Amino acid sequence: MNMADNLSVVTKPVVEPVCTVGPDQACKHSLVNTELNEFLYIYEELVRSRFSAITNTLKTLSIYQHELDFVTRAQRIAFDQLHYELPLSLLEDSWISGLNLRALHSYCIFRSFKECVAKASFDQASWRERIALHTSFIHACGYHTVNISSCADGRLQGLLSYILRLVPSDAIYVKSYAGAMFNIEENIADWAHRELERLSGGLPGNEDKNYLKIAVYHYSSSNPAHQGCAAHGSDTKKACKSALGRLNELRAAINNTYGRGAAPDILLIGVDTDIDSIRVHFPDANGDIYSDRYIDSGDIYQKSLGMTQEAARAYIADALSKIESQNGKNQKKEKMATGMRNLVLGLVEANLSQIEFVIQYHAGRYRVIGHNERFICAGESMKELYLRNKYYFAHLNTVEEAAVDLDVGIKIFTNLNIKHGLAIPILVHYHYSSHVPGSRNRTIRRCRRVKAAIEARYSQLYEKGFLNCQIAISDKAGSERCTFIEDETKEAVH
Ligand code: ZN
């Protein structure tokens, strides 16, 4: 596999988008929520602006770095353009050795991210209340918890709110791994923890409901051999089969350990990251999934465009039934359960809005179909920000275990940042629980261990100043979010 080819940012699309707006074509599907799309676009632009202002701000600072009143002037410029001030330690000595723009750039990336997290509930209020699939819908389909493992690829970071149109909540977990190759043991522990909560009355009203595990792989329709999943060599079939293999292993592991029938339901979803359409690989009555049997929302969008809402819904249900009874070796199998069927129909219908979002606001296909992330997040993700290509997320407990995920991230950023002289910003983030005595301090120590391990693994980059790690913690039981924790040596100095 040629990794360099995989990661090129500029690519020419070779196939037509799902629908192109033109004089005779409006591309307006009756099942699309255009008002929700507008609010999602406003939010996307707001978040984007917090990051895109960084480069010009730093260029301006670099012009004034030798002026007498530089520090005051720099803070004013930063506040005007970025709405926060910069650390004095990065400004004060600029007259001697010049501004450390690399360190300032990383600081601003982290700080802008923190801004997005801090203002999330205000920024997101407009679309959260309008979003299609609320947790009540998940419950109505028979599930108390949905645990999603997607690829760590930044193009999937908008998965929850944009692509799947699900409201982030305590019942929905997202953990990313390179190539969606999630850790089986950790998933057994997550499942057991949640089932224990249900059985001990911690999920009132959901005592009779089930646990759903979803794996999400991805591919690129316009440049499949180069812009697909880097972890699987841009091989769509391999990405799909590997994710399905993991789901089946998880089921087998839980059935073998806790008795047949204990395993959670599973669902496999493929995302075309050029246009954000989805393929939902739905199960049969036994819960088995087949890689060649799926419903494609892009196909549904095209074929049901121009229909009334009622007709389009009937068309989707009919299409699903046809695929269910016609495709592949499993055609004689019994049909999936009603709850799962409603979930699949709900996901396909909700995704039509995302397809049209890309048509209306991104000319039918994202301009940058490859990587364009701003930083790497290592550890645990935050529910406060889900947006395409903002960061490469590697879920990890230890650097040793997740070395592959991090290596892929470092390769992506070698192309995105180091090639241009910028450092790679890595945010090491974990949650603690203020309900658990000593948890905050233990989490800080854990962050420091992970940070040291990252700096040791990529020591050549670190020593040259091309790696900037920032530690941050959040309280899952209280209100503290994304607090930056400084190094012990830095803390001692201040
Ligand atoms: Zn991937």
Tab-separated table of C-alpha atoms and ligand atoms in Angstrom:
chain	number	residue	atom	x	y	z
A	1	MET	CA	0.000	0.000	0.000
A	2	ASN	CA	1.271	3.426	-0.823
A	3	MET	CA	0.353	5.517	2.195
A	4	ALA	CA	1.349	8.783	0.536
A	5	ASP	CA	-1.218	8.216	-2.218
A	6	ASN	CA	-3.836	7.416	0.359
A	7	LEU	CA	-3.458	10.673	2.124
A	8	SER	CA	-3.286	13.215	-0.659
A	9	VAL	CA	-5.607	16.105	0.089
A	10	VAL	CA	-6.405	17.290	-3.425
A	11	THR	CA	-8.266	14.790	-5.567
A	12	LYS	CA	-10.471	14.952	-8.621
A	13	PRO	CA	-13.877	13.307	-8.301
A	14	VAL	CA	-14.532	10.838	-11.097
A	15	VAL	CA	-18.190	9.913	-10.659
A	16	GLU	CA	-21.283	12.122	-10.499
A	17	PRO	CA	-22.758	13.118	-7.134
A	18	VAL	CA	-26.159	11.696	-6.114
A	19	CYS	CA	-27.927	14.799	-7.442
A	20	THR	CA	-26.651	18.023	-8.981
A	21	VAL	CA	-28.597	21.248	-8.579
A	22	GLY	CA	-29.257	22.722	-12.041
A	23	PRO	CA	-31.836	24.707	-14.034
A	24	ASP	CA	-34.157	21.676	-14.304
A	25	GLN	CA	-33.256	19.980	-11.059
A	26	ALA	CA	-33.818	21.287	-7.521
A	27	CYS	CA	-32.626	18.193	-5.573
A	28	LYS	CA	-35.297	18.585	-2.923
A	29	HIS	CA	-36.444	15.330	-1.398
A	30	SER	CA	-39.777	15.367	0.450
A	31	LEU	CA	-38.358	13.529	3.493
A	32	VAL	CA	-35.519	15.987	4.035
A	33	ASN	CA	-35.615	18.368	6.980
A	34	THR	CA	-34.281	21.547	5.332
A	35	GLU	CA	-34.675	23.647	8.482
A	36	LEU	CA	-32.500	21.215	10.450
A	37	ASN	CA	-29.948	21.287	7.635
A	38	GLU	CA	-29.780	25.082	7.813
A	39	PHE	CA	-29.047	24.992	11.544
A	40	LEU	CA	-26.445	22.264	11.094
A	41	TYR	CA	-24.763	24.356	8.431
A	42	ILE	CA	-24.701	27.451	10.659
A	43	TYR	CA	-23.122	25.330	13.389
A	44	GLU	CA	-20.595	23.829	10.965
A	45	GLU	CA	-19.542	27.312	9.789
A	46	LEU	CA	-19.266	28.589	13.365
A	47	VAL	CA	-16.970	25.742	14.419
A	48	ARG	CA	-14.970	25.987	11.199
A	49	SER	CA	-14.433	29.725	11.707
A	50	ARG	CA	-12.907	29.126	15.150
A	51	PHE	CA	-10.173	27.049	13.500
A	52	SER	CA	-9.791	28.816	10.163
A	53	ALA	CA	-9.041	32.178	11.855
A	54	ILE	CA	-5.900	30.754	13.485
A	55	THR	CA	-3.512	30.920	10.520
A	56	ASN	CA	-4.221	34.551	9.656
A	57	THR	CA	-4.051	35.598	13.298
A	58	LEU	CA	-0.608	34.027	13.654
A	59	LYS	CA	0.575	35.566	10.391
A	60	THR	CA	-0.455	38.982	11.722
A	61	LEU	CA	1.335	38.376	15.030
A	62	SER	CA	4.482	37.377	13.212
A	63	ILE	CA	4.548	40.811	11.496
A	64	TYR	CA	4.521	42.675	14.837
A	65	GLN	CA	6.740	40.374	16.925
A	66	HIS	CA	9.636	42.852	17.241
A	67	GLU	CA	7.514	45.908	18.162
A	68	LEU	CA	7.891	47.440	21.657
A	69	ASP	CA	4.249	46.929	22.615
A	70	PHE	CA	4.074	43.465	21.043
A	71	VAL	CA	2.533	41.541	23.962
A	72	THR	CA	-0.356	44.013	24.431
A	73	ARG	CA	-0.922	44.243	20.711
A	74	ALA	CA	-0.780	40.437	20.274
A	75	GLN	CA	-3.369	39.876	22.995
A	76	ARG	CA	-5.677	42.428	21.408
A	77	ILE	CA	-5.361	40.823	17.972
A	78	ALA	CA	-5.893	37.336	19.423
A	79	PHE	CA	-8.937	38.464	21.351
A	80	ASP	CA	-10.448	40.240	18.336
A	81	GLN	CA	-9.934	37.368	15.943
A	82	LEU	CA	-10.022	34.257	18.123
A	83	HIS	CA	-11.965	35.509	21.191
A	84	TYR	CA	-9.342	34.322	23.685
A	85	GLU	CA	-5.925	35.455	24.874
A	86	LEU	CA	-2.622	33.663	24.357
A	87	PRO	CA	-0.253	32.369	27.086
A	88	LEU	CA	2.250	35.085	28.072
A	89	SER	CA	5.064	32.522	28.129
A	90	LEU	CA	4.661	32.115	24.362
A	91	LEU	CA	4.749	35.869	23.689
A	92	GLU	CA	7.168	37.523	26.100
A	93	ASP	CA	10.495	36.348	24.733
A	94	SER	CA	9.698	36.777	21.066
A	95	TRP	CA	12.071	39.768	20.725
A	96	ILE	CA	15.047	37.515	21.556
A	97	SER	CA	14.533	34.303	19.637
A	98	GLY	CA	11.483	35.081	17.517
A	99	LEU	CA	7.922	33.878	18.001
A	100	ASN	CA	7.492	30.134	18.460
A	101	LEU	CA	4.758	29.932	15.839
A	102	ARG	CA	4.710	26.158	15.918
A	103	ALA	CA	3.889	26.107	19.636
A	104	LEU	CA	1.405	28.977	19.244
A	105	HIS	CA	-0.345	27.157	16.392
A	106	SER	CA	-0.809	24.021	18.505
A	107	TYR	CA	-1.973	26.089	21.484
A	108	CYS	CA	-4.588	27.852	19.336
A	109	ILE	CA	-5.869	24.548	17.915
A	110	PHE	CA	-6.400	23.193	21.453
A	111	ARG	CA	-7.863	26.465	22.691
A	112	SER	CA	-10.300	26.764	19.774
A	113	PHE	CA	-11.392	23.192	20.420
A	114	LYS	CA	-11.957	24.042	24.084
A	115	GLU	CA	-14.058	27.009	22.956
A	116	CYS	CA	-16.253	24.654	20.902
A	117	VAL	CA	-16.639	22.315	23.883
A	118	ALA	CA	-17.401	25.140	26.335
A	119	LYS	CA	-20.063	26.655	24.082
A	120	ALA	CA	-21.460	23.352	22.801
A	121	SER	CA	-24.822	23.439	24.550
A	122	PHE	CA	-25.478	27.013	23.371
A	123	ASP	CA	-24.123	26.476	19.835
A	124	GLN	CA	-25.952	23.189	19.335
A	125	ALA	CA	-29.321	24.024	20.898
A	126	SER	CA	-30.883	24.990	17.559
A	127	TRP	CA	-30.278	21.658	15.870
A	128	ARG	CA	-30.404	19.336	18.861
A	129	GLU	CA	-34.122	19.926	19.347
A	130	ARG	CA	-34.855	19.445	15.651
A	131	ILE	CA	-32.710	16.390	15.001
A	132	ALA	CA	-34.481	13.358	13.578
A	133	LEU	CA	-33.557	10.447	15.823
A	134	HIS	CA	-33.898	11.084	19.535
A	135	THR	CA	-33.004	8.587	22.249
A	136	SER	CA	-36.742	7.901	22.637
A	137	PHE	CA	-36.710	6.537	19.078
A	138	ILE	CA	-33.834	4.187	19.962
A	139	HIS	CA	-35.826	3.015	23.003
A	140	ALA	CA	-38.950	2.526	20.877
A	141	CYS	CA	-36.919	0.239	18.599
A	142	GLY	CA	-36.149	-1.924	21.631
A	143	TYR	CA	-32.640	-0.764	22.597
A	144	HIS	CA	-31.494	0.749	25.880
A	145	THR	CA	-27.963	1.441	24.595
A	146	VAL	CA	-26.268	1.888	21.245
A	147	ASN	CA	-22.507	1.403	21.249
A	148	ILE	CA	-20.881	2.545	17.999
A	149	SER	CA	-17.332	1.768	16.863
A	150	SER	CA	-16.362	3.757	13.821
A	151	CYS	CA	-13.024	4.224	12.113
A	152	ALA	CA	-10.766	6.838	13.722
A	153	ASP	CA	-10.680	8.694	10.382
A	154	GLY	CA	-11.592	12.387	10.844
A	155	ARG	CA	-14.082	12.219	7.984
A	156	LEU	CA	-16.287	10.110	10.264
A	157	GLN	CA	-16.252	12.526	13.189
A	158	GLY	CA	-19.583	13.967	12.049
A	159	LEU	CA	-21.097	10.494	12.203
A	160	LEU	CA	-23.529	10.918	15.048
A	161	SER	CA	-25.213	14.281	14.519
A	162	TYR	CA	-24.729	14.685	10.781
A	163	ILE	CA	-24.530	11.318	9.014
A	164	LEU	CA	-26.785	9.289	11.330
A	165	ARG	CA	-28.803	12.259	12.662
A	166	LEU	CA	-28.758	10.848	16.192
A	167	VAL	CA	-28.870	13.135	19.219
A	168	PRO	CA	-25.767	12.635	21.375
A	169	SER	CA	-26.884	11.196	24.741
A	170	ASP	CA	-25.840	8.931	27.601
A	171	ALA	CA	-27.444	5.995	25.788
A	172	ILE	CA	-25.186	6.370	22.758
A	173	TYR	CA	-21.472	5.671	22.911
A	174	VAL	CA	-18.941	6.286	20.148
A	175	LYS	CA	-15.418	4.900	20.335
A	176	SER	CA	-13.180	5.011	17.289
A	177	TYR	CA	-10.451	2.623	16.219
A	178	ALA	CA	-8.345	2.573	13.037
A	179	GLY	CA	-10.369	0.608	10.496
A	180	ALA	CA	-13.225	0.215	13.047
A	181	MET	CA	-11.231	-2.713	14.489
A	182	PHE	CA	-12.589	-2.338	18.005
A	183	ASN	CA	-11.121	-4.072	21.033
A	184	ILE	CA	-13.217	-7.169	21.901
A	185	GLU	CA	-12.333	-7.377	25.607
A	186	GLU	CA	-13.047	-3.701	26.149
A	187	ASN	CA	-16.377	-4.067	24.376
A	188	ILE	CA	-17.321	-7.036	26.540
A	189	ALA	CA	-16.557	-4.852	29.584
A	190	ASP	CA	-18.639	-1.948	28.167
A	191	TRP	CA	-21.521	-4.304	27.465
A	192	ALA	CA	-21.315	-5.934	30.919
A	193	HIS	CA	-21.178	-2.540	32.624
A	194	ARG	CA	-24.275	-1.285	30.817
A	195	GLU	CA	-26.197	-4.538	31.316
A	196	LEU	CA	-25.386	-4.395	35.028
A	197	GLU	CA	-26.785	-0.865	35.118
A	198	ARG	CA	-29.969	-2.114	33.448
A	199	LEU	CA	-30.331	-5.122	35.757
A	200	SER	CA	-29.716	-3.037	38.879
A	201	GLY	CA	-32.450	-0.567	37.934
A	202	GLY	CA	-30.118	2.150	36.644
A	203	LEU	CA	-31.982	2.492	33.356
A	204	PRO	CA	-35.584	2.990	34.468
A	205	GLY	CA	-38.182	2.086	31.846
A	206	ASN	CA	-35.655	0.137	29.789
A	207	GLU	CA	-35.454	-3.077	31.833
A	208	ASP	CA	-36.734	-5.234	28.962
A	209	LYS	CA	-34.623	-3.641	26.236
A	210	ASN	CA	-31.536	-4.858	24.445
A	211	TYR	CA	-27.985	-3.618	23.756
A	212	LEU	CA	-27.013	-2.768	20.179
A	213	LYS	CA	-23.469	-2.821	18.850
A	214	ILE	CA	-22.837	-0.965	15.568
A	215	ALA	CA	-19.587	-1.015	13.578
A	216	VAL	CA	-19.023	1.686	10.942
A	217	TYR	CA	-16.569	1.255	8.076
A	218	HIS	CA	-16.082	3.754	5.246
A	219	TYR	CA	-15.178	4.099	1.588
A	220	SER	CA	-14.876	6.722	-1.127
A	221	SER	CA	-17.142	6.319	-4.174
A	222	SER	CA	-15.223	8.762	-6.356
A	223	ASN	CA	-11.695	7.583	-5.542
A	224	PRO	CA	-12.137	4.118	-3.991
A	225	ALA	CA	-8.554	2.938	-4.424
A	226	HIS	CA	-6.998	5.965	-2.695
A	227	GLN	CA	-9.453	7.814	-0.462
A	228	GLY	CA	-11.054	4.873	1.333
A	229	CYS	CA	-9.985	3.545	4.705
A	230	ALA	CA	-6.210	3.908	5.171
A	231	ALA	CA	-6.205	1.160	7.813
A	232	HIS	CA	-7.484	-1.336	5.208
A	233	GLY	CA	-5.408	-0.107	2.261
A	234	SER	CA	-8.454	1.636	0.725
A	235	ASP	CA	-10.009	-1.772	0.065
A	236	THR	CA	-13.775	-1.373	0.618
A	237	LYS	CA	-14.490	-5.125	0.718
A	238	LYS	CA	-11.744	-5.655	3.273
A	239	ALA	CA	-12.953	-2.741	5.407
A	240	CYS	CA	-16.504	-4.143	5.365
A	241	LYS	CA	-15.575	-7.777	6.028
A	242	SER	CA	-13.097	-6.895	8.779
A	243	ALA	CA	-15.676	-4.818	10.660
A	244	LEU	CA	-18.266	-7.580	10.260
A	245	GLY	CA	-15.708	-10.118	11.484
A	246	ARG	CA	-15.184	-8.072	14.647
A	247	LEU	CA	-18.951	-7.848	15.282
A	248	ASN	CA	-19.295	-11.630	14.939
A	249	GLU	CA	-16.332	-12.212	17.243
A	250	LEU	CA	-17.940	-10.010	19.893
A	251	ARG	CA	-21.214	-11.948	19.651
A	252	ALA	CA	-19.399	-15.269	19.878
A	253	ALA	CA	-17.327	-14.075	22.828
A	254	ILE	CA	-20.376	-12.996	24.848
A	255	ASN	CA	-22.459	-16.065	23.893
A	256	ASN	CA	-19.598	-18.422	24.793
A	257	THR	CA	-18.951	-16.694	28.097
A	258	TYR	CA	-22.448	-15.818	29.331
A	259	GLY	CA	-24.609	-18.403	27.549
A	260	ARG	CA	-26.253	-18.516	24.137
A	261	GLY	CA	-28.639	-15.611	23.585
A	262	ALA	CA	-26.732	-13.228	25.859
A	263	ALA	CA	-25.010	-11.472	22.960
A	264	PRO	CA	-26.194	-8.025	21.870
A	265	ASP	CA	-27.827	-7.306	18.520
A	266	ILE	CA	-25.427	-6.103	15.843
A	267	LEU	CA	-25.639	-3.765	12.862
A	268	LEU	CA	-23.025	-2.871	10.234
A	269	ILE	CA	-22.977	0.508	8.476
A	270	GLY	CA	-20.763	1.689	5.610
A	271	VAL	CA	-20.295	5.421	4.946
A	272	ASP	CA	-19.353	6.927	1.591
A	273	THR	CA	-17.245	9.796	2.963
A	274	ASP	CA	-17.445	11.769	-0.319
A	275	ILE	CA	-21.202	12.323	-0.046
A	276	ASP	CA	-22.085	10.977	3.445
A	277	SER	CA	-24.573	8.373	2.181
A	278	ILE	CA	-24.833	5.105	4.131
A	279	ARG	CA	-25.145	1.387	3.455
A	280	VAL	CA	-26.994	-0.357	6.239
A	281	HIS	CA	-26.170	-4.082	6.419
A	282	PHE	CA	-29.207	-5.326	8.323
A	283	PRO	CA	-29.468	-8.692	10.113
A	284	ASP	CA	-31.772	-11.648	9.459
A	285	ALA	CA	-34.034	-13.195	12.120
A	286	ASN	CA	-31.024	-14.943	13.685
A	287	GLY	CA	-29.181	-11.647	13.962
A	288	ASP	CA	-26.693	-12.637	11.243
A	289	ILE	CA	-25.366	-9.952	8.884
A	290	TYR	CA	-24.079	-10.488	5.338
A	291	SER	CA	-21.592	-8.206	3.657
A	292	ASP	CA	-23.420	-8.389	0.318
A	293	ARG	CA	-26.846	-7.545	1.722
A	294	TYR	CA	-27.527	-3.904	2.458
A	295	ILE	CA	-29.787	-0.961	1.714
A	296	ASP	CA	-28.015	2.067	0.181
A	297	SER	CA	-29.420	5.501	1.122
A	298	GLY	CA	-27.821	7.209	-1.926
A	299	ASP	CA	-29.676	4.834	-4.181
A	300	ILE	CA	-32.894	5.413	-2.214
A	301	TYR	CA	-32.466	9.205	-2.461
A	302	GLN	CA	-32.117	9.114	-6.256
A	303	LYS	CA	-35.015	6.730	-6.843
A	304	SER	CA	-37.481	8.373	-4.456
A	305	LEU	CA	-36.703	11.993	-5.393
A	306	GLY	CA	-39.908	13.764	-6.435
A	307	MET	CA	-42.222	11.422	-4.506
A	308	THR	CA	-44.563	12.626	-1.756
A	309	GLN	CA	-43.531	11.848	1.824
A	310	GLU	CA	-46.015	9.013	2.031
A	311	ALA	CA	-44.929	7.487	-1.273
A	312	ALA	CA	-41.232	7.863	-0.449
A	313	ARG	CA	-41.663	6.131	2.934
A	314	ALA	CA	-43.575	3.306	1.286
A	315	TYR	CA	-40.838	3.080	-1.344
A	316	ILE	CA	-38.080	2.748	1.304
A	317	ALA	CA	-40.022	0.070	3.223
A	318	ASP	CA	-40.676	-1.805	0.012
A	319	ALA	CA	-37.044	-1.556	-1.092
A	320	LEU	CA	-35.923	-2.929	2.273
A	321	SER	CA	-38.366	-5.863	2.031
A	322	LYS	CA	-37.183	-6.648	-1.489
A	323	ILE	CA	-33.502	-6.683	-0.514
A	324	GLU	CA	-34.387	-8.729	2.543
A	325	SER	CA	-36.078	-11.461	0.530
A	326	GLN	CA	-34.051	-11.410	-2.684
A	327	ASN	CA	-30.396	-10.865	-2.017
A	328	GLY	CA	-27.716	-13.426	-1.425
A	329	LYS	CA	-27.531	-16.844	0.083
A	330	ASN	CA	-29.735	-15.950	3.017
A	331	GLN	CA	-32.899	-15.243	1.045
A	332	LYS	CA	-34.826	-18.067	2.705
A	333	LYS	CA	-34.004	-16.822	6.190
A	334	GLU	CA	-36.714	-15.277	8.282
A	335	LYS	CA	-37.039	-11.517	8.493
A	336	MET	CA	-35.412	-9.274	11.063
A	337	ALA	CA	-37.341	-8.214	14.181
A	338	THR	CA	-39.760	-5.263	13.897
A	339	GLY	CA	-37.701	-3.015	16.192
A	340	MET	CA	-34.539	-3.524	14.144
A	341	ARG	CA	-36.524	-2.978	10.947
A	342	ASN	CA	-37.877	0.337	12.243
A	343	LEU	CA	-34.373	1.362	13.246
A	344	VAL	CA	-32.986	0.598	9.773
A	345	LEU	CA	-35.863	2.503	8.122
A	346	GLY	CA	-35.306	5.420	10.522
A	347	LEU	CA	-31.570	5.555	9.812
A	348	VAL	CA	-32.050	5.481	6.041
A	349	GLU	CA	-34.743	8.187	6.109
A	350	ALA	CA	-32.708	10.422	8.454
A	351	ASN	CA	-29.604	10.078	6.285
A	352	LEU	CA	-31.509	11.449	3.249
A	353	SER	CA	-31.265	14.838	4.978
A	354	GLN	CA	-27.486	14.481	5.254
A	355	ILE	CA	-27.199	13.545	1.568
A	356	GLU	CA	-29.117	16.705	0.673
A	357	PHE	CA	-27.023	18.694	3.170
A	358	VAL	CA	-23.919	17.749	1.163
A	359	ILE	CA	-25.775	18.552	-2.091
A	360	GLN	CA	-26.963	21.989	-0.905
A	361	TYR	CA	-23.945	23.164	1.095
A	362	HIS	CA	-21.006	21.232	-0.355
A	363	ALA	CA	-21.902	21.088	-4.070
A	364	GLY	CA	-22.907	17.423	-3.955
A	365	ARG	CA	-19.529	16.177	-2.811
A	366	TYR	CA	-17.054	17.490	-0.255
A	367	ARG	CA	-14.420	19.681	-1.861
A	368	VAL	CA	-11.734	18.033	0.231
A	369	ILE	CA	-12.616	14.361	0.013
A	370	GLY	CA	-9.414	13.346	1.796
A	371	HIS	CA	-7.947	14.238	5.166
A	372	ASN	CA	-8.084	17.749	6.591
A	373	GLU	CA	-8.088	17.195	10.348
A	374	ARG	CA	-6.755	19.840	12.757
A	375	PHE	CA	-5.394	17.643	15.530
A	376	ILE	CA	-5.235	14.148	16.974
A	377	CYS	CA	-7.362	13.314	19.991
A	378	ALA	CA	-5.978	10.329	21.888
A	379	GLY	CA	-7.772	8.698	24.805
A	380	GLU	CA	-11.501	9.278	25.213
A	381	SER	CA	-13.643	11.487	22.983
A	382	MET	CA	-15.934	14.261	24.148
A	383	LYS	CA	-19.634	14.241	23.352
A	384	GLU	CA	-19.509	17.994	22.780
A	385	LEU	CA	-18.035	18.058	19.293
A	386	TYR	CA	-18.899	15.878	16.358
A	387	LEU	CA	-17.938	17.439	13.064
A	388	ARG	CA	-16.328	16.123	9.895
A	389	ASN	CA	-12.550	16.337	9.604
A	390	LYS	CA	-12.005	18.324	12.823
A	391	TYR	CA	-9.796	15.710	14.455
A	392	TYR	CA	-8.404	12.219	14.104
A	393	PHE	CA	-9.645	10.300	17.099
A	394	ALA	CA	-7.775	7.313	18.523
A	395	HIS	CA	-9.561	5.681	21.416
A	396	LEU	CA	-6.875	4.219	23.638
A	397	ASN	CA	-6.127	2.935	27.109
A	398	THR	CA	-2.399	2.616	26.562
A	399	VAL	CA	-0.181	3.756	23.706
A	400	GLU	CA	1.224	0.218	23.294
A	401	GLU	CA	-2.247	-1.241	22.640
A	402	ALA	CA	-3.267	1.495	20.225
A	403	ALA	CA	0.083	1.925	18.476
A	404	VAL	CA	-1.425	1.115	15.062
A	405	ASP	CA	-4.174	3.732	15.461
A	406	LEU	CA	-1.654	6.377	16.481
A	407	ASP	CA	0.801	5.468	13.722
A	408	VAL	CA	-1.941	5.973	11.110
A	409	GLY	CA	-2.745	9.353	12.694
A	410	ILE	CA	0.920	10.426	12.707
A	411	LYS	CA	1.224	9.449	9.025
A	412	ILE	CA	-1.831	11.539	8.145
A	413	PHE	CA	-0.427	14.551	10.011
A	414	THR	CA	3.039	14.150	8.549
A	415	ASN	CA	1.373	15.050	5.281
A	416	LEU	CA	-1.025	17.652	6.675
A	417	ASN	CA	1.270	19.520	9.106
A	418	ILE	CA	4.927	18.519	9.217
A	419	LYS	CA	5.281	18.884	5.450
A	420	HIS	CA	4.362	22.557	5.965
A	421	GLY	CA	6.639	23.063	8.976
A	422	LEU	CA	3.824	22.827	11.543
A	423	ALA	CA	3.867	20.547	14.581
A	424	ILE	CA	1.321	17.769	15.207
A	425	PRO	CA	-1.065	18.809	17.998
A	426	ILE	CA	-2.136	15.812	20.106
A	427	LEU	CA	-4.780	16.244	22.767
A	428	VAL	CA	-4.633	13.510	25.399
A	429	HIS	CA	-8.088	13.476	26.958
A	430	TYR	CA	-9.719	11.248	29.587
A	431	HIS	CA	-12.821	11.353	31.760
A	432	TYR	CA	-12.808	10.928	35.508
A	433	SER	CA	-15.786	10.651	37.832
A	434	SER	CA	-16.206	13.086	40.718
A	435	HIS	CA	-18.332	10.350	42.341
A	436	VAL	CA	-15.207	8.245	42.716
A	437	PRO	CA	-12.734	9.418	45.388
A	438	GLY	CA	-9.257	10.073	43.986
A	439	SER	CA	-10.399	9.589	40.393
A	440	ARG	CA	-9.346	13.057	39.195
A	441	ASN	CA	-5.746	12.670	40.333
A	442	ARG	CA	-5.497	9.119	39.023
A	443	THR	CA	-6.795	10.329	35.646
A	444	ILE	CA	-4.223	13.124	35.528
A	445	ARG	CA	-1.482	10.581	36.236
A	446	ARG	CA	-2.867	8.352	33.520
A	447	CYS	CA	-2.836	11.284	31.060
A	448	ARG	CA	0.799	11.980	31.950
A	449	ARG	CA	1.738	8.331	31.356
A	450	VAL	CA	0.039	8.352	27.950
A	451	LYS	CA	1.648	11.683	27.032
A	452	ALA	CA	5.111	10.402	28.000
A	453	ALA	CA	4.549	7.208	26.013
A	454	ILE	CA	3.500	9.188	22.918
A	455	GLU	CA	6.553	11.447	23.220
A	456	ALA	CA	8.780	8.387	23.604
A	457	ARG	CA	7.228	6.533	20.658
A	458	TYR	CA	7.685	9.511	18.328
A	459	SER	CA	10.826	10.828	20.018
A	460	GLN	CA	12.426	12.116	16.809
A	461	LEU	CA	9.440	14.368	16.125
A	462	TYR	CA	9.154	15.367	19.763
A	463	GLU	CA	12.789	16.367	20.135
A	464	LYS	CA	12.600	18.573	17.054
A	465	GLY	CA	9.508	20.356	18.382
A	466	PHE	CA	7.162	18.714	15.860
A	467	LEU	CA	4.921	17.115	18.473
A	468	ASN	CA	2.842	19.146	20.935
A	469	CYS	CA	0.904	17.103	23.473
A	470	GLN	CA	-1.691	18.775	25.675
A	471	ILE	CA	-3.429	16.973	28.524
A	472	ALA	CA	-7.113	17.613	29.229
A	473	ILE	CA	-9.671	16.020	31.559
A	474	SER	CA	-13.465	16.084	31.910
A	475	ASP	CA	-15.791	14.968	34.700
A	476	LYS	CA	-18.400	12.474	33.513
A	477	ALA	CA	-20.457	12.951	36.662
A	478	GLY	CA	-20.148	16.748	37.011
A	479	SER	CA	-19.698	19.886	34.948
A	480	GLU	CA	-15.914	20.153	34.459
A	481	ARG	CA	-15.164	19.876	30.734
A	482	CYS	CA	-11.849	19.773	28.880
A	483	THR	CA	-9.705	21.371	31.594
A	484	PHE	CA	-6.132	21.731	30.382
A	485	ILE	CA	-3.595	20.226	32.781
A	486	GLU	CA	-0.095	21.606	32.468
A	487	ASP	CA	3.139	19.654	32.866
A	488	GLU	CA	4.428	19.296	36.408
A	489	THR	CA	7.615	21.177	35.474
A	490	LYS	CA	5.617	24.074	33.983
A	491	GLU	CA	3.338	24.130	37.046
A	492	ALA	CA	6.373	24.305	39.331
A	493	VAL	CA	7.717	27.334	37.470
A	494	HIS	CA	4.494	29.367	37.835
B	1	ZN	ZN	-10.679	4.288	8.093
